[in-house]
Amino acid sequence: MIAYPTIDPVAISIGPLAVHWYGIMYLIGFAGAYLLGNYRAKMSNGLWTKDMVSDMIFYGALGVILGGRVGYILFYQFPVFVDDPLVIFRIWDGGMSFHGGLLGVIVAMAIFARRYNKHVIDVTDFAAPFVPIGLGAGRIGNFINGELWGKPTDVPWAMVFPKDVLQLARHPSQLYQFALEGVALFCILWFFSKKSKPRWCVSGLFLLCYGVFRILSEFVREPDPQIGYLAFGWVTEGQVLSLPMVIIGIMLIVFGFKMKKFPQS
């Protein structure tokens, strides 16, 4: 077993002002997307500019935060929301959902695309390779917070998380997800999209790979206590929400290569 490296969730504290590591991880995700977006914009033969990238990141940030919060409440806290609708505004209590954030970003990218007269899929194809930076940073934030841990295990790298009332040795599933959703997904999408691909294909590959990685990681991740397993003693909410991503991702890739339409063509 490896000792959990206890880190103060508050990175910087100045009087009443406290800057949390989790918030810093969000900033790292947006900053990374901005830098790589500008790099890709330079290679786009004028299809993208720095101003477009800045606006895209702004729209995406709003979509992530609003969609992530609303999605968490609807997917994981709906009974609480029914009893107390104001819970949706209590962001200081925590609670963000990737799947809600994804839906929020799709809506935000559609609004952005309309403003700049772009095909919405050209926008999501351009943005998809940058998303894993934020996903990976977010999982590091989960690890620092000592939350969303894995199931009990006896593997040599198991950890005991301070917030776990049972104090069991568990999978550090946050690090597994960092490796899959962050590092692996970034490498796959970055190299796949290095050369121009038919419209729909990059977005489809993102959905496919994230869905598969999330379904796999859920097998070693402890389910949300307020929901537990949905069926068979192992099916989780995260797997149910990720399965449509896999199916839609495959459909988009097949459709994209069949149509062979390229951005702005």
Coordinates of N, CA, C and O in Angstrom, one line a residue, residues 70-156:
V70 N -25.7 21.8 -13.6 CA -27.1 21.4 -13.8 C -27.1 19.9 -14.0 O -28.0 19.2 -13.5
G71 N -26.1 19.4 -14.8 CA -26.1 17.9 -15.0 C -25.9 17.1 -13.7 O -26.5 16.1 -13.5
Y72 N -25.0 17.6 -12.8 CA -24.8 16.9 -11.6 C -26.1 16.8 -10.8 O -26.5 15.8 -10.2
I73 N -26.8 18.0 -10.7 CA -28.1 18.0 -9.9 C -29.1 17.1 -10.5 O -29.8 16.3 -9.8
L74 N -29.2 17.1 -11.9 CA -30.3 16.3 -12.5 C -29.9 14.8 -12.5 O -30.8 13.9 -12.4
F75 N -28.6 14.5 -12.8 CA -28.2 13.1 -12.9 C -28.0 12.4 -11.5 O -28.2 11.2 -11.4
Y76 N -27.5 13.2 -10.5 CA -27.0 12.6 -9.3 C -27.7 13.1 -8.0 O -27.6 12.5 -7.0
Q77 N -28.4 14.2 -8.1 CA -29.1 14.8 -6.9 C -30.5 15.2 -7.2 O -31.1 16.1 -6.6
F78 N -31.2 14.5 -8.2 CA -32.5 14.9 -8.6 C -33.5 14.9 -7.4 O -34.3 15.8 -7.3
P79 N -33.6 13.8 -6.6 CA -34.5 13.8 -5.5 C -34.3 15.0 -4.5 O -35.3 15.6 -4.0
V80 N -33.0 15.4 -4.3 CA -32.7 16.5 -3.4 C -33.2 17.8 -4.1 O -33.8 18.7 -3.5
F81 N -33.1 17.9 -5.4 CA -33.5 19.1 -6.2 C -35.0 19.2 -6.1 O -35.5 20.4 -6.0
V82 N -35.7 18.1 -6.2 CA -37.2 18.2 -6.1 C -37.6 18.8 -4.8 O -38.6 19.6 -4.7
D83 N -37.0 18.3 -3.7 CA -37.3 18.8 -2.4 C -36.8 20.3 -2.1 O -37.4 21.0 -1.4
D84 N -35.7 20.6 -2.8 CA -35.1 21.9 -2.5 C -34.4 22.4 -3.8 O -33.2 22.2 -4.0
P85 N -35.2 23.1 -4.7 CA -34.6 23.5 -6.0 C -33.5 24.5 -5.9 O -32.6 24.5 -6.8
L86 N -33.3 25.2 -4.8 CA -32.3 26.1 -4.6 C -30.9 25.4 -4.5 O -29.9 26.1 -4.5
V87 N -30.9 24.1 -4.3 CA -29.6 23.4 -4.1 C -28.8 23.6 -5.4 O -27.5 23.5 -5.3
I88 N -29.4 23.8 -6.5 CA -28.6 24.0 -7.8 C -27.7 25.2 -7.7 O -26.7 25.2 -8.4
F89 N -28.0 26.1 -6.9 CA -27.1 27.3 -6.8 C -26.0 27.2 -5.7 O -25.1 28.1 -5.7
R90 N -26.1 26.2 -4.9 CA -25.1 26.0 -3.8 C -23.8 25.3 -4.3 O -23.5 24.2 -4.0
I91 N -23.1 26.0 -5.2 CA -21.9 25.5 -5.8 C -20.8 25.3 -4.8 O -19.9 24.5 -5.1
W92 N -20.9 26.0 -3.7 CA -19.8 25.8 -2.7 C -19.9 24.5 -2.0 O -19.0 24.1 -1.3
D93 N -21.1 23.8 -2.2 CA -21.2 22.4 -1.6 C -20.5 21.4 -2.5 O -20.5 20.2 -2.2
G94 N -20.1 21.8 -3.7 CA -19.5 20.9 -4.6 C -20.5 20.2 -5.5 O -21.7 20.3 -5.3
G95 N -20.0 19.5 -6.5 CA -20.8 18.7 -7.4 C -20.8 19.2 -8.8 O -21.5 20.2 -9.1
M96 N -20.1 18.5 -9.7 CA -20.0 18.8 -11.1 C -20.1 17.4 -11.9 O -19.5 16.5 -11.4
S97 N -20.8 17.5 -13.0 CA -20.9 16.2 -13.8 C -20.3 16.4 -15.2 O -20.5 17.4 -15.8
F98 N -19.4 15.5 -15.6 CA -18.8 15.6 -16.9 C -19.9 15.6 -18.0 O -19.8 16.4 -18.9
H99 N -20.8 14.6 -17.9 CA -21.8 14.5 -18.9 C -22.7 15.7 -19.0 O -23.1 16.1 -20.1
G100 N -23.0 16.4 -17.9 CA -23.7 17.6 -17.9 C -22.9 18.7 -18.6 O -23.3 19.5 -19.4
G101 N -21.6 18.7 -18.2 CA -20.7 19.7 -18.8 C -20.5 19.5 -20.3 O -20.4 20.5 -21.0
L102 N -20.5 18.3 -20.7 CA -20.4 18.0 -22.2 C -21.6 18.6 -22.9 O -21.5 19.2 -24.0
L103 N -22.8 18.3 -22.4 CA -24.0 18.9 -23.0 C -24.0 20.4 -23.0 O -24.4 21.1 -24.0
G104 N -23.5 21.0 -21.9 CA -23.4 22.4 -21.8 C -22.4 23.0 -22.9 O -22.7 24.0 -23.5
V105 N -21.3 22.3 -23.1 CA -20.3 22.7 -24.0 C -20.9 22.6 -25.5 O -20.6 23.5 -26.3
I106 N -21.6 21.5 -25.7 CA -22.2 21.4 -27.1 C -23.2 22.5 -27.4 O -23.1 23.1 -28.5
V107 N -24.0 22.9 -26.4 CA -24.9 24.1 -26.6 C -24.0 25.3 -26.8 O -24.3 26.1 -27.7
A108 N -23.0 25.5 -26.0 CA -22.2 26.7 -26.1 C -21.5 26.8 -27.4 O -21.4 27.8 -28.1
M109 N -21.0 25.6 -27.9 CA -20.3 25.6 -29.2 C -21.3 25.9 -30.4 O -20.9 26.4 -31.4
A110 N -22.5 25.4 -30.2 CA -23.5 25.7 -31.2 C -23.8 27.2 -31.3 O -23.9 27.8 -32.4
I111 N -23.9 27.9 -30.2 CA -24.1 29.4 -30.1 C -22.8 30.0 -30.7 O -23.0 31.0 -31.5
F112 N -21.6 29.6 -30.4 CA -20.4 30.1 -30.9 C -20.4 30.0 -32.4 O -20.0 30.9 -33.2
A113 N -20.7 28.8 -32.9 CA -20.7 28.5 -34.3 C -21.6 29.4 -35.1 O -21.3 29.9 -36.2
R114 N -22.8 29.6 -34.5 CA -23.8 30.5 -35.2 C -23.2 31.9 -35.3 O -23.4 32.6 -36.3
R115 N -22.6 32.4 -34.2 CA -22.0 33.7 -34.2 C -21.0 33.9 -35.3 O -20.9 35.0 -36.0
Y116 N -20.1 32.9 -35.5 CA -19.0 33.0 -36.5 C -19.4 32.3 -37.8 O -18.5 32.2 -38.6
N117 N -20.6 31.9 -38.0 CA -21.0 31.3 -39.2 C -20.2 30.1 -39.6 O -19.7 29.9 -40.7
K118 N -20.0 29.3 -38.6 CA -19.2 28.0 -38.8 C -20.2 26.8 -38.7 O -21.2 26.9 -38.0
H119 N -19.8 25.7 -39.2 CA -20.5 24.5 -39.0 C -20.2 24.0 -37.6 O -19.0 24.0 -37.2
V120 N -21.2 23.7 -36.8 CA -21.0 23.4 -35.4 C -20.0 22.2 -35.2 O -19.2 22.2 -34.3
I121 N -20.1 21.2 -36.1 CA -19.2 20.1 -36.0 C -17.7 20.5 -36.3 O -16.8 19.9 -35.8
D122 N -17.5 21.5 -37.2 CA -16.2 22.0 -37.4 C -15.6 22.6 -36.1 O -14.4 22.4 -35.8
V123 N -16.5 23.2 -35.3 CA -16.1 23.8 -34.1 C -15.7 22.7 -33.1 O -14.7 22.7 -32.4
T124 N -16.6 21.7 -32.9 CA -16.3 20.6 -32.0 C -15.1 19.7 -32.4 O -14.4 19.3 -31.6
D125 N -15.0 19.6 -33.7 CA -13.8 18.8 -34.2 C -12.5 19.6 -33.8 O -11.5 19.0 -33.5
F126 N -12.5 20.9 -33.9 CA -11.4 21.7 -33.6 C -11.1 21.7 -32.1 O -10.0 21.6 -31.7
A127 N -12.2 21.8 -31.3 CA -12.0 21.9 -29.9 C -11.8 20.6 -29.1 O -11.1 20.5 -28.1
A128 N -12.2 19.5 -29.7 CA -12.2 18.2 -29.0 C -10.8 17.8 -28.5 O -10.6 17.3 -27.4
P129 N -9.7 18.0 -29.3 CA -8.3 17.6 -28.8 C -7.9 18.3 -27.5 O -7.0 17.9 -26.9
F130 N -8.5 19.5 -27.2 CA -8.1 20.3 -26.1 C -8.8 19.9 -24.8 O -8.3 20.2 -23.7
V131 N -9.9 19.2 -24.9 CA -10.8 18.9 -23.8 C -10.0 18.0 -22.8 O -10.2 18.2 -21.6
P132 N -9.3 17.0 -23.2 CA -8.6 16.1 -22.2 C -7.7 16.9 -21.2 O -7.4 16.3 -20.2
I133 N -7.2 18.0 -21.6 CA -6.3 18.8 -20.7 C -7.1 19.1 -19.4 O -6.7 18.9 -18.3
G134 N -8.3 19.6 -19.7 CA -9.2 20.0 -18.5 C -9.7 18.7 -17.8 O -9.8 18.8 -16.5
L135 N -10.0 17.7 -18.5 CA -10.4 16.4 -17.9 C -9.3 15.9 -17.0 O -9.5 15.5 -15.8
G136 N -8.1 15.8 -17.5 CA -7.0 15.3 -16.7 C -6.7 16.2 -15.5 O -6.5 15.7 -14.4
A137 N -6.7 17.5 -15.7 CA -6.5 18.4 -14.5 C -7.6 18.3 -13.5 O -7.3 18.3 -12.3
G138 N -8.8 18.1 -13.9 CA -9.9 17.9 -13.0 C -9.7 16.7 -12.2 O -10.0 16.7 -10.9
R139 N -9.2 15.6 -12.8 CA -9.0 14.3 -12.0 C -7.9 14.5 -11.0 O -7.9 13.9 -9.9
I140 N -6.9 15.3 -11.3 CA -5.8 15.6 -10.3 C -6.5 16.4 -9.2 O -6.1 16.2 -8.0
G141 N -7.4 17.3 -9.5 CA -8.1 18.0 -8.5 C -8.9 17.1 -7.6 O -8.9 17.3 -6.3
N142 N -9.6 16.1 -8.2 CA -10.3 15.1 -7.4 C -9.4 14.4 -6.4 O -9.7 14.1 -5.3
F143 N -8.2 14.1 -6.9 CA -7.2 13.3 -6.1 C -6.7 14.2 -4.9 O -6.6 13.7 -3.8
I144 N -6.4 15.4 -5.2 CA -6.0 16.3 -4.1 C -7.0 16.5 -3.1 O -6.8 16.5 -1.9
N145 N -8.3 16.6 -3.5 CA -9.4 16.7 -2.6 C -9.7 15.4 -1.9 O -10.5 15.4 -0.9
G146 N -9.1 14.3 -2.3 CA -9.4 13.0 -1.7 C -10.8 12.6 -1.8 O -11.4 12.1 -0.9
E147 N -11.4 12.8 -3.1 CA -12.8 12.4 -3.3 C -12.9 11.5 -4.6 O -11.9 11.4 -5.3
L148 N -14.0 10.9 -4.8 CA -14.3 10.1 -5.9 C -13.3 8.9 -6.0 O -12.7 8.6 -7.1
W149 N -13.0 8.3 -4.9 CA -12.0 7.3 -4.8 C -12.6 5.9 -5.4 O -13.7 5.8 -5.7
G150 N -11.7 5.0 -5.4 CA -12.0 3.7 -6.0 C -12.5 2.7 -5.0 O -12.7 3.0 -3.8
K151 N -12.7 1.5 -5.5 CA -13.2 0.4 -4.6 C -12.1 -0.2 -3.8 O -10.9 0.0 -4.1
P152 N -12.5 -0.9 -2.7 CA -11.4 -1.5 -1.9 C -10.6 -2.5 -2.7 O -11.2 -3.2 -3.6
T153 N -9.3 -2.6 -2.4 CA -8.5 -3.5 -3.2 C -7.2 -3.8 -2.4 O -6.9 -3.2 -1.4
D154 N -6.5 -4.8 -2.8 CA -5.2 -5.2 -2.2 C -4.0 -5.0 -3.1 O -3.0 -5.6 -2.9
V155 N -4.2 -4.2 -4.2 CA -3.1 -4.0 -5.1 C -2.0 -3.2 -4.4 O -2.3 -2.4 -3.4
P156 N -0.7 -3.3 -4.8 CA 0.4 -2.7 -4.0 C 0.3 -1.2 -4.0 O 0.9 -0.5 -3.1

